[in-house]
Amino acid sequence: MRVALINPRFRLPIDTRTTPHLGLAYLGAVSEERGDEVRIFDADVEDQPLEEFLREFRPHIVGITANTPQVKQAWRTAAAVKRVLDIPVVLGGPHPSVVSENLDFESLEHEGVDIVVRGEGEATWLEVCQKVESFLRDQPAFSTKVLMDPGKKIWDDVLGISYKTSDGQLHRNPDRPAIEDLDSLPWPAYHLFKMERYTNLQPAIDHVEGARSFSILTSRGCPYRCAFCSQSVMPIKWRARSPENVLEEWRHLVRDLGAEEIGVLDDSANIRVKRLMELADLLIANRLNHVPWIFVNGIRANLASRELLAKLKQAGLKRTAFGVESGDPQVLTAIDKRIDLDTIREAFRNAKAVGLETIGFFIIGLPGDTRESMQRTIDFACELDPLIANFSMMTPYPGTRVYEIVKRHGRMLVEDWEDYVFFDGRARYELGDLTAELQEEMWKKAYRQFYLRPHRVLMTVTRKDFWLNYRRTFRVAWRTIFPRREKEELRKQLEAQGGL
Ligand code: B12
């Protein structure tokens, strides 16, 4: 069967960093394992018009991914597919997986979307493809109308999907259990991407823009439930690959694909410290520690002992992020972060002591925040003094506890899913005394106070990677200062290209 997977175009207004979509890379891999001919159309880097791609490849099924700011583009893409071909269109990803807000149904109500795959997708996607394939075998004159005919009951028993029958009725099947044995999954199919068109995940310090950069997932899920975090895809159950299994993929990335930088994308990689120690030992023993790698998404500060970090450093870890979120103990408790300030201090001390570079993620405008508590966050960032401090505007994603709080007691300021991005310094909601004006003022203050300290200015301009990447640095700074103008330009660009 011919299978097309699409990442709808969504360039962020302030950061045009593009990396291959790991979710689609996994889906592509399981499809190939099934014997399908797979193509991935990543609209962020593609220059061929979508319609032309579809006419040329003539897929039997299309899968489209969607996070929240991407979802409207995903709907437009679904409609465009249907204009060219009568084939089933499946949507998946973090946005349509939010059942508590009926966002699976929201997508199905859009023309062109037949099925929504909720949550972790590999097993469900395989089953959907099998159903379509056997239907194709029986019905050479394919019609989606017949495939989705309620009388045929094709989809009744597929776990983890919501779907629309051809009489317009919407259905939601029970969830699919989490994939228990992550070692059974194939490696992400990077060969399906035009790798040369992507930027590196993070400029890995001494690298020039464009280093061959790959991502890896060594575990899935997170046992914590922070109030702000969008966790619609991966179940609460934390599962890990065995160190040996990760090693094999790591070796493949370095030896076969020539990785110059690896980004570990796990939500919480260090939940089981022993496993990470074992992985580090394997990377060292197999001489794979010369390629720098980064914990992109943050590790738990309460499980970041000096011993662990020293071992990881020896295994090639160059930089690690920590989700600090707030410098105010009460706010930390309110968002259920389950950590205290001293533990965070200790983690940063440990990381720096063993020579790791650090990233601190901070959030401005958490529920319960006041001018004073946000100032404490900024001061705490300065005290921790990571290499990179990232201040996000609290953006309440549907399905999160903050979203519930704001819906009940506050006022949402964004209505358009496309505006659910959080680096452009605009407040997304108001709650009591936490006004938009105050959040925006404190966000600007955060960047100014942190980066304009004399030793930071000196440090920035004396770093090699600053000069190697200075074009990008200025571009990002410009976009941060003028997000609206940038966004308008991107909209125009998009319209000029037919919107897709
Ligand atoms: C790496 C990452 C990024 C990277 C790269 C993204 C990329 N190209 O993949 C960068 C830094 C660019 C990024 C940017 C953003 N990100 Co991000 N990111 C992640 C992170 C940490 C890992 C993503 C990943 O690879 N997951 C592993 C793969 C295997 O999972 P997956 O992609 O979700 O795919 C699985 C399922 O979703 C499903 N599936 C997905 N698509 C489809 C399609 C079909 C047809 C089917 C059947 C199934 C299916 O099956 C897949 C396999 O199991 C996640 C956190 C997380 N735990 O996922 C956040 C996350 C996805 N990001 C998030 C957000 C908010 C953003 C930004 C909007 C942030 C911002 N700047 O404002 C931007 C949007 C960028 C864009 N262009 O759309 C949110 C999304 C929440 C939401 N409701 O949409 C997440 C969940 C973080 C969080 N917990 O809040 N991100």
Coordinates of C-alpha atoms and ligand atoms in Angstrom, one line a residue:
M1 CA 0.0 0.0 0.0
R2 CA 1.2 3.6 -0.6
V3 CA 1.2 5.6 2.5
A4 CA 1.7 9.4 2.8
L5 CA 2.5 11.1 6.1
I6 CA 2.2 14.8 6.3
N7 CA 3.6 17.4 8.7
P8 CA 1.5 20.5 8.0
R9 CA 3.3 23.7 7.5
F10 CA 3.6 25.8 10.6
R11 CA 6.5 28.1 10.9
L12 CA 6.7 29.7 14.3
P13 CA 6.8 33.4 14.2
I14 CA 10.0 33.6 16.1
D15 CA 12.0 30.5 15.6
T16 CA 12.3 28.7 12.3
R17 CA 14.2 25.8 13.7
T18 CA 13.0 22.7 11.9
T19 CA 13.8 19.1 12.8
P20 CA 12.4 15.9 11.3
H21 CA 9.1 15.0 13.1
L22 CA 10.0 12.1 15.3
G23 CA 6.4 10.9 15.6
L24 CA 6.0 10.7 11.8
A25 CA 9.5 9.0 11.6
Y26 CA 8.2 6.3 13.9
L27 CA 4.9 5.9 12.0
G28 CA 6.9 5.7 8.7
A29 CA 9.1 3.0 10.2
V30 CA 6.2 0.8 11.3
S31 CA 4.5 1.2 8.0
E32 CA 7.7 0.2 6.2
E33 CA 8.0 -2.8 8.4
R34 CA 4.5 -3.7 7.2
G35 CA 5.7 -3.5 3.6
D36 CA 4.2 -0.2 2.7
E37 CA 5.7 2.3 0.3
V38 CA 6.0 5.4 2.5
R39 CA 6.6 9.0 1.7
I40 CA 6.8 11.8 4.2
F41 CA 5.7 15.3 3.1
D42 CA 7.0 17.8 5.6
A43 CA 5.5 21.1 4.4
D44 CA 8.0 23.1 6.5
V45 CA 10.8 22.1 4.2
E46 CA 9.1 20.9 1.0
D47 CA 9.0 23.1 -2.1
Q48 CA 6.8 20.8 -4.1
P49 CA 3.1 21.8 -3.9
L50 CA 1.1 19.3 -1.9
E51 CA -1.4 18.7 -4.7
E52 CA 1.4 17.8 -7.1
F53 CA 2.9 15.4 -4.6
L54 CA -0.4 13.7 -4.1
R55 CA -1.1 13.4 -7.9
E56 CA 2.4 12.0 -8.4
F57 CA 2.5 9.5 -5.5
R58 CA -1.2 8.6 -5.4
P59 CA -1.2 7.3 -1.8
H60 CA -3.9 4.9 -0.6
I61 CA -4.0 6.6 2.8
V62 CA -2.8 9.9 4.3
G63 CA -1.8 10.5 7.9
I64 CA -1.5 14.1 9.2
T65 CA 0.1 15.2 12.4
A66 CA -1.2 18.1 14.5
N67 CA -0.2 19.8 17.6
T68 CA -2.4 22.7 18.7
P69 CA -1.0 25.6 16.7
Q70 CA -0.8 23.3 13.7
V71 CA -4.3 21.9 13.8
K72 CA -6.0 24.4 11.5
Q73 CA -3.4 23.9 8.9
A74 CA -3.9 20.1 9.3
W75 CA -7.7 20.6 8.6
R76 CA -6.8 22.7 5.5
T77 CA -4.4 19.9 4.4
A78 CA -7.1 17.2 4.9
A79 CA -9.5 19.2 2.7
A80 CA -6.9 19.6 0.1
V81 CA -6.2 15.9 0.0
K82 CA -9.8 15.2 -0.6
R83 CA -9.9 17.6 -3.4
V84 CA -7.3 15.5 -5.2
L85 CA -8.0 11.9 -4.1
D86 CA -10.8 9.9 -2.6
I87 CA -8.8 8.3 0.2
P88 CA -9.0 8.0 3.9
V89 CA -7.5 10.8 5.9
V90 CA -6.3 10.2 9.4
L91 CA -5.3 12.8 11.9
G92 CA -3.1 12.2 15.0
G93 CA -0.9 14.1 17.5
P94 CA -1.2 16.1 20.7
H95 CA -4.2 18.3 19.7
P96 CA -6.8 15.9 18.5
S97 CA -5.9 13.5 21.3
V98 CA -7.5 15.8 23.9
V99 CA -10.6 13.8 24.7
S100 CA -11.6 15.9 27.8
E101 CA -12.3 18.8 25.5
N102 CA -13.7 16.7 22.6
L103 CA -10.9 17.8 20.3
D104 CA -11.1 14.5 18.5
F105 CA -14.6 15.3 17.5
E106 CA -13.6 18.9 16.7
S107 CA -11.3 17.6 14.0
L108 CA -13.8 15.1 12.7
E109 CA -16.3 17.8 12.2
H110 CA -13.9 19.2 9.6
E111 CA -14.4 18.2 6.0
G112 CA -11.9 15.7 4.9
V113 CA -11.0 14.1 8.3
D114 CA -12.2 10.6 8.5
I115 CA -10.4 9.1 11.5
V116 CA -8.5 10.5 14.5
V117 CA -5.9 8.4 16.1
R118 CA -5.6 9.3 19.8
G119 CA -2.4 9.1 21.8
E120 CA 0.7 7.0 21.1
G121 CA 0.2 6.1 17.5
E122 CA 2.2 3.2 16.2
A123 CA 0.0 0.2 17.0
T124 CA -3.2 2.0 16.1
W125 CA -1.8 3.3 12.9
L126 CA -0.8 -0.2 11.9
E127 CA -4.3 -1.5 12.6
V128 CA -5.9 1.3 10.6
C129 CA -3.6 0.6 7.7
Q130 CA -4.4 -3.1 7.9
K131 CA -8.2 -2.4 7.8
V132 CA -7.8 -0.1 4.8
E133 CA -5.6 -2.6 3.0
S134 CA -8.0 -5.5 3.4
F135 CA -10.8 -3.3 2.3
L136 CA -8.9 -2.3 -0.8
R137 CA -8.3 -6.0 -1.5
D138 CA -12.1 -6.7 -1.4
Q139 CA -13.2 -3.5 -3.2
P140 CA -11.0 -2.6 -6.2
A141 CA -13.2 0.4 -6.8
F142 CA -12.3 2.2 -3.7
S143 CA -14.6 4.7 -2.0
T144 CA -14.1 6.3 1.4
K145 CA -17.9 6.6 1.6
V146 CA -18.1 2.8 1.6
L147 CA -15.1 2.4 3.9
M148 CA -16.8 4.6 6.5
D149 CA -20.2 3.1 5.9
P150 CA -21.8 2.5 9.4
G151 CA -23.4 -0.7 8.2
K152 CA -19.9 -2.2 7.4
K153 CA -18.8 -1.9 11.0
I154 CA -15.1 -1.8 9.9
W155 CA -14.0 0.5 12.7
D156 CA -16.0 -0.8 15.7
D157 CA -13.2 -2.7 17.4
V158 CA -10.1 -0.5 16.7
L159 CA -8.9 0.8 20.0
G160 CA -7.6 4.4 20.3
I161 CA -9.6 5.9 17.4
S162 CA -12.4 8.3 16.9
Y163 CA -14.1 8.3 13.5
K164 CA -16.9 9.7 11.4
T165 CA -19.2 7.3 9.5
S166 CA -20.5 8.3 6.2
D167 CA -23.9 9.2 7.7
G168 CA -22.0 12.0 9.6
Q169 CA -22.2 10.3 13.0
L170 CA -19.1 10.7 15.2
H171 CA -17.8 7.7 17.2
R172 CA -15.2 7.3 19.9
N173 CA -13.7 3.9 20.7
P174 CA -12.0 3.1 24.0
D175 CA -8.3 4.0 24.5
R176 CA -5.5 1.8 23.5
P177 CA -3.2 0.7 26.3
A178 CA 0.3 2.1 26.2
I179 CA 3.0 0.2 24.2
E180 CA 4.7 -1.9 26.9
D181 CA 7.7 -3.1 25.1
L182 CA 9.4 -0.1 23.6
D183 CA 12.3 -2.3 22.4
S184 CA 9.9 -3.9 19.9
L185 CA 9.5 -0.6 18.0
P186 CA 11.6 -0.1 14.9
W187 CA 14.0 2.9 14.7
P188 CA 12.6 6.1 13.3
A189 CA 12.8 6.2 9.5
Y190 CA 15.0 9.1 9.0
H191 CA 15.7 8.1 5.4
L192 CA 12.2 9.3 4.5
F193 CA 13.2 12.9 5.3
K194 CA 15.3 15.3 3.2
M195 CA 17.8 15.6 6.0
E196 CA 19.9 18.3 4.4
R197 CA 16.9 20.7 4.7
Y198 CA 16.8 20.7 8.5
T199 CA 18.6 22.8 11.0
N200 CA 20.1 21.3 14.0
L201 CA 18.0 20.9 17.1
Q202 CA 20.1 23.3 19.1
P203 CA 23.3 24.7 17.8
A204 CA 25.4 22.2 19.7
I205 CA 27.8 24.9 20.9
D206 CA 30.9 24.7 18.8
H207 CA 28.9 23.7 15.7
V208 CA 28.0 25.9 12.9
E209 CA 24.3 26.0 11.9
G210 CA 23.3 22.9 10.0
A211 CA 25.2 20.2 11.9
R212 CA 23.8 16.7 11.2
S213 CA 21.4 16.5 14.0
F214 CA 19.2 13.6 15.1
S215 CA 16.7 13.0 17.9
I216 CA 16.3 9.9 20.0
L217 CA 13.7 8.8 22.5
T218 CA 15.0 6.5 25.2
S219 CA 11.8 6.5 27.3
R220 CA 8.2 7.6 26.9
G221 CA 5.7 9.2 29.3
C222 CA 6.1 11.0 32.5
P223 CA 4.8 10.0 36.0
Y224 CA 4.4 13.6 37.0
R225 CA 1.4 15.7 36.2
C226 CA 2.4 19.4 36.2
A227 CA -0.6 21.6 35.8
F228 CA 0.7 23.5 32.7
C229 CA 2.0 20.5 30.7
S230 CA 0.1 19.2 27.7
Q231 CA 0.2 15.4 28.1
S232 CA -2.5 14.2 25.8
V233 CA -0.3 11.8 23.9
M234 CA 1.9 9.7 26.2
P235 CA 0.2 7.9 29.0
I236 CA 1.1 8.6 32.6
K237 CA 2.9 5.3 32.7
W238 CA 6.6 5.9 32.2
R239 CA 8.2 3.2 30.1
A240 CA 11.8 2.9 29.0
R241 CA 13.8 1.1 26.3
S242 CA 16.6 -1.1 27.5
P243 CA 20.1 0.5 27.5
E244 CA 21.2 -2.1 24.9
N245 CA 18.4 -1.3 22.6
V246 CA 19.1 2.5 22.8
L247 CA 22.8 1.8 22.2
E248 CA 22.0 0.0 18.9
E249 CA 20.0 3.0 17.6
W250 CA 22.7 5.4 18.9
R251 CA 25.4 3.5 17.1
H252 CA 23.2 3.6 13.9
L253 CA 22.8 7.4 14.2
V254 CA 26.5 8.0 14.7
R255 CA 28.1 5.3 12.4
D256 CA 25.5 5.0 9.6
L257 CA 23.8 8.4 9.5
G258 CA 26.8 10.5 10.6
A259 CA 25.2 12.2 13.5
E260 CA 27.2 15.2 14.7
E261 CA 24.7 16.0 17.5
I262 CA 22.0 14.0 19.2
G263 CA 19.0 15.4 21.0
V264 CA 17.4 13.2 23.6
L265 CA 13.7 14.2 23.6
D266 CA 12.4 12.2 26.5
D267 CA 9.9 13.9 28.8
S268 CA 11.7 12.5 31.9
A269 CA 14.8 10.6 30.9
N270 CA 16.2 10.1 34.4
I271 CA 13.2 8.5 36.2
R272 CA 15.3 5.3 36.6
V273 CA 18.8 6.4 37.4
K274 CA 20.3 3.0 37.1
R275 CA 19.2 2.6 33.5
L276 CA 20.8 5.9 32.5
M277 CA 24.0 4.9 34.3
E278 CA 24.0 1.7 32.3
L279 CA 23.4 3.5 29.0
A280 CA 26.2 5.9 29.8
D281 CA 28.6 3.0 30.5
L282 CA 27.6 1.4 27.2
L283 CA 28.2 4.6 25.2
I284 CA 31.6 5.0 26.8
A285 CA 32.5 1.3 26.3
N286 CA 31.4 1.5 22.6
R287 CA 33.3 4.7 21.9
L288 CA 30.2 6.7 21.0
N289 CA 30.9 9.4 23.5
H290 CA 32.7 11.7 21.1
V291 CA 29.4 12.9 19.6
P292 CA 27.9 15.6 21.8
W293 CA 24.3 15.1 23.0
I294 CA 21.8 17.2 24.8
F295 CA 18.8 16.6 27.0
V296 CA 16.5 18.9 25.1
N297 CA 13.4 18.6 27.1
G298 CA 14.7 18.7 30.6
I299 CA 15.5 16.1 33.2
R300 CA 14.1 15.9 36.7
A301 CA 16.3 18.0 39.0
N302 CA 15.5 15.8 42.0
L303 CA 17.1 12.8 40.3
A304 CA 20.2 14.6 39.0
S305 CA 23.0 13.6 41.4
R306 CA 26.6 14.7 40.8
E307 CA 27.5 11.0 40.3
L308 CA 24.9 10.5 37.5
L309 CA 25.7 13.8 35.8
A310 CA 29.5 13.1 35.9
K311 CA 28.9 9.8 34.3
L312 CA 26.6 11.3 31.6
K313 CA 29.2 13.9 30.9
Q314 CA 31.8 11.3 30.4
A315 CA 29.3 9.6 28.0
G316 CA 29.2 12.7 25.8
L317 CA 26.4 14.7 27.4
K318 CA 27.2 18.3 26.6
R319 CA 24.2 20.2 27.8
T320 CA 21.1 19.5 29.9
A321 CA 17.9 21.4 30.4
F322 CA 15.9 21.5 33.6
G323 CA 12.3 22.6 33.9
V324 CA 12.5 25.0 36.8
E325 CA 9.3 26.9 35.9
S326 CA 9.1 29.2 39.0
G327 CA 11.3 30.7 41.7
D328 CA 8.4 30.9 44.0
P329 CA 7.8 27.9 46.4
Q330 CA 4.1 28.5 46.6
V331 CA 3.7 28.6 42.9
L332 CA 5.8 25.5 42.5
T333 CA 3.4 23.7 44.9
A334 CA 0.3 25.1 43.2
I335 CA 1.4 23.7 39.8
D336 CA 2.3 20.4 41.3
K337 CA 5.9 20.4 40.2
R338 CA 6.9 18.3 43.3
I339 CA 10.2 19.9 43.8
D340 CA 11.7 22.6 46.0
L341 CA 14.1 25.4 45.2
D342 CA 17.1 23.9 47.1
T343 CA 16.8 20.7 45.1
I344 CA 16.9 22.7 41.9
R345 CA 19.9 24.7 43.1
E346 CA 21.7 21.5 43.9
A347 CA 21.0 20.1 40.4
F348 CA 22.4 23.2 38.7
R349 CA 25.4 23.1 41.1
N350 CA 26.0 19.4 40.2
A351 CA 25.7 20.0 36.5
K352 CA 28.1 22.9 36.5
A353 CA 30.6 21.2 38.8
V354 CA 30.9 18.3 36.3
G355 CA 31.3 20.8 33.3
L356 CA 27.9 20.5 31.7
E357 CA 26.1 23.4 30.1
T358 CA 22.7 24.1 31.4
I359 CA 19.4 25.4 30.2
G360 CA 16.7 26.6 32.5
F361 CA 13.0 26.6 31.4
F362 CA 11.0 29.3 33.3
I363 CA 7.4 30.2 32.9
I364 CA 6.0 33.7 33.4
G365 CA 2.4 34.1 34.3
L366 CA 1.6 30.8 36.1
P367 CA -1.7 30.7 38.0
G368 CA -1.1 32.2 41.4
D369 CA 1.8 34.4 40.1
T370 CA 2.0 38.0 41.3
R371 CA 4.5 40.7 40.4
E372 CA 6.5 39.6 43.4
S373 CA 6.5 35.9 42.6
M374 CA 7.4 36.5 38.9
Q375 CA 10.3 38.7 40.2
R376 CA 11.4 35.8 42.3
T377 CA 11.4 33.6 39.2
I378 CA 13.6 36.1 37.4
D379 CA 15.9 36.5 40.4
F380 CA 16.1 32.7 40.7
A381 CA 17.0 32.4 37.0
C382 CA 19.8 34.9 37.6
E383 CA 21.0 33.0 40.7
L384 CA 21.1 29.7 38.8
D385 CA 22.6 31.4 35.9
P386 CA 22.2 28.7 33.2
L387 CA 23.9 29.1 29.8
I388 CA 20.4 29.6 28.3
A389 CA 17.4 30.9 30.2
N390 CA 14.2 30.4 28.4
F391 CA 11.2 32.4 29.6
S392 CA 7.9 31.2 28.2
M393 CA 4.5 32.9 28.5
M394 CA 2.1 30.6 30.3
T395 CA 0.0 29.2 27.5
P396 CA -2.9 27.1 28.7
Y397 CA -3.1 24.1 26.3
P398 CA -6.4 22.3 26.2
G399 CA -6.5 19.3 28.5
T400 CA -4.2 20.8 31.1
R401 CA -5.2 21.8 34.6
V402 CA -4.3 25.4 34.0
Y403 CA -6.7 25.4 31.0
E404 CA -9.5 24.2 33.4
I405 CA -8.6 26.9 35.9
V406 CA -8.6 29.6 33.3
K407 CA -11.9 28.4 31.8
R408 CA -13.6 28.4 35.2
H409 CA -12.1 31.5 36.9
G410 CA -10.2 33.5 34.3
R411 CA -10.4 34.9 30.8
M412 CA -8.7 33.3 27.8
L413 CA -7.1 36.0 25.5
V414 CA -6.4 33.7 22.6
E415 CA -9.2 32.1 20.6
D416 CA -7.3 31.0 17.6
W417 CA -5.5 27.6 17.9
E418 CA -2.8 29.1 15.6
D419 CA -1.8 31.5 18.4
Y420 CA -1.1 28.8 20.9
V421 CA 2.7 29.4 20.8
F422 CA 4.5 30.7 23.8
F423 CA 7.7 32.5 22.9
D424 CA 6.4 35.7 21.5
G425 CA 5.9 37.6 24.8
R426 CA 2.1 38.0 24.5
A427 CA -0.1 37.0 27.4
R428 CA -2.5 34.2 26.7
Y429 CA -4.9 34.7 29.6
E430 CA -5.9 36.8 32.6
L431 CA -6.8 35.5 36.0
G432 CA -7.7 37.8 38.9
D433 CA -4.8 40.3 39.4
L434 CA -2.6 38.5 36.9
T435 CA -3.4 40.8 34.0
A436 CA -2.0 40.6 30.5
E437 CA -0.1 43.8 31.0
L438 CA 1.7 42.6 34.1
Q439 CA 2.7 39.3 32.5
E440 CA 4.0 41.0 29.4
E441 CA 5.9 43.6 31.4
M442 CA 7.5 40.8 33.5
W443 CA 8.4 38.7 30.5
K444 CA 10.3 41.6 28.9
K445 CA 11.9 42.3 32.3
A446 CA 13.0 38.7 32.6
Y447 CA 14.9 38.7 29.3
R448 CA 16.4 42.1 30.0
Q449 CA 17.4 41.4 33.6
F450 CA 18.9 38.0 32.8
Y451 CA 20.7 38.7 29.5
L452 CA 21.8 42.3 30.0
R453 CA 23.9 41.6 33.2
P454 CA 27.5 42.7 32.3
H455 CA 29.0 39.3 32.8
R456 CA 26.3 37.7 30.5
V457 CA 26.9 40.2 27.7
L458 CA 30.6 39.6 28.0
M459 CA 30.1 35.8 28.0
T460 CA 27.7 35.9 25.0
V461 CA 30.0 37.9 22.8
T462 CA 33.1 35.9 23.7
R463 CA 31.5 32.6 22.9
K464 CA 32.6 31.0 19.6
D465 CA 29.1 29.7 18.9
F466 CA 27.7 33.2 19.2
W467 CA 29.8 34.3 16.3
L468 CA 29.3 31.2 14.3
N469 CA 25.5 31.6 14.6
Y470 CA 25.3 35.3 14.9
R471 CA 22.9 35.7 12.0
R472 CA 20.4 33.4 13.6
T473 CA 20.9 34.9 17.0
F474 CA 20.0 38.4 15.6
R475 CA 17.1 36.9 13.6
V476 CA 15.6 35.4 16.7
A477 CA 16.2 38.6 18.7
W478 CA 14.5 40.6 16.0
R479 CA 11.6 38.2 15.8
T480 CA 11.2 38.3 19.6
I481 CA 11.0 42.1 19.5
F482 CA 8.6 42.2 16.5
P483 CA 6.6 39.0 16.7
R484 CA 3.5 40.4 15.2
R485 CA 5.2 41.9 12.1
E486 CA 7.0 38.6 11.6
K487 CA 3.8 36.6 11.9
E488 CA 2.0 38.9 9.4
E489 CA 4.9 38.4 6.9
L490 CA 4.7 34.6 7.3
R491 CA 0.9 34.6 6.8
K492 CA 1.4 36.6 3.5
Q493 CA 4.1 34.2 2.4
L494 CA 1.8 31.3 3.2
E495 CA -1.1 32.8 1.3
A496 CA 1.2 33.4 -1.7
Q497 CA 2.0 29.7 -1.7
G498 CA -1.7 28.7 -1.8
G499 CA -2.0 28.4 1.9
L500 CA -0.5 24.9 2.3
Ligands
B12_1 C1 10.8 17.9 20.3 C2 9.6 18.7 20.5 C3 9.6 19.9 19.8 C4 10.6 20.3 18.8 C5 10.5 19.5 17.5 C6 9.1 19.2 17.0 C7 9.1 18.2 15.9 N1 9.5 18.5 14.7 O1 8.8 17.0 16.2 C8 10.5 21.8 18.6 C9 11.5 22.5 19.5 C10 10.6 22.4 17.2 C11 9.0 22.0 19.2 C12 8.3 23.1 19.0 C13 7.0 23.3 19.5 N2 6.4 22.5 20.4 CO1 7.1 20.8 21.0 N3 7.6 19.2 21.7 C14 8.6 18.4 21.5 C15 8.6 17.2 22.4 C16 9.5 17.5 23.5 C17 8.9 15.8 21.8 C18 8.1 15.5 20.5 C19 8.4 14.1 20.1 O2 9.2 13.8 19.3 N4 7.7 13.2 20.7 C20 7.8 11.8 20.5 C21 7.0 11.3 19.3 C22 7.1 9.8 19.2 O3 5.6 11.6 19.7 P1 4.7 12.4 18.8 O4 5.4 13.4 17.9 O5 3.6 13.0 19.7 O6 3.9 11.4 17.9 C23 3.2 10.3 18.4 C24 1.7 10.6 18.6 O7 1.4 11.9 18.8 C25 1.0 10.0 17.4 N5 0.9 10.9 16.3 C26 1.4 12.1 16.0 N6 1.1 12.4 14.8 C27 0.3 11.5 14.2 C28 -0.2 11.4 13.0 C29 -1.0 10.2 12.7 C30 -1.6 10.1 11.3 C31 -1.1 9.2 13.6 C32 -1.8 8.0 13.3 C33 -0.5 9.3 14.9 C34 0.2 10.5 15.2 O8 1.8 8.9 17.1 C35 3.2 9.2 17.3 C36 4.0 8.0 17.6 O9 3.6 7.5 18.9 C37 7.1 17.2 22.8 C38 6.8 16.6 24.2 C39 6.3 15.1 24.0 N7 6.4 14.4 25.0 O10 5.9 14.7 22.9 C40 6.7 18.7 22.8 C41 5.3 19.1 22.4 C42 4.8 18.2 21.2 N8 5.5 20.5 21.9 C43 4.6 21.2 22.2 C44 4.5 22.6 21.9 C45 3.4 23.4 22.5 C46 5.4 23.1 20.9 C47 5.3 24.6 20.4 C48 3.9 25.1 20.0 C49 6.0 25.4 21.4 C50 6.1 26.9 21.0 N9 7.2 27.3 20.6 O11 5.2 27.7 21.2 C51 6.2 24.4 19.1 C52 5.4 24.1 17.8 C53 6.3 23.7 16.7 C54 5.6 23.5 15.4 N10 6.3 23.7 14.3 O12 4.5 23.0 15.3 C55 3.5 20.5 23.1 C56 2.3 20.3 22.2 C57 1.0 20.5 23.0 C58 -0.2 20.6 22.1 N11 -1.3 20.5 22.7 O13 -0.1 20.9 20.9 C59 4.3 19.2 23.6 C60 3.4 18.0 23.7 C61 5.0 19.6 24.9 C62 4.1 19.8 26.1 N12 4.0 18.8 26.9 O14 3.5 20.8 26.3 N13 8.7 20.9 19.9

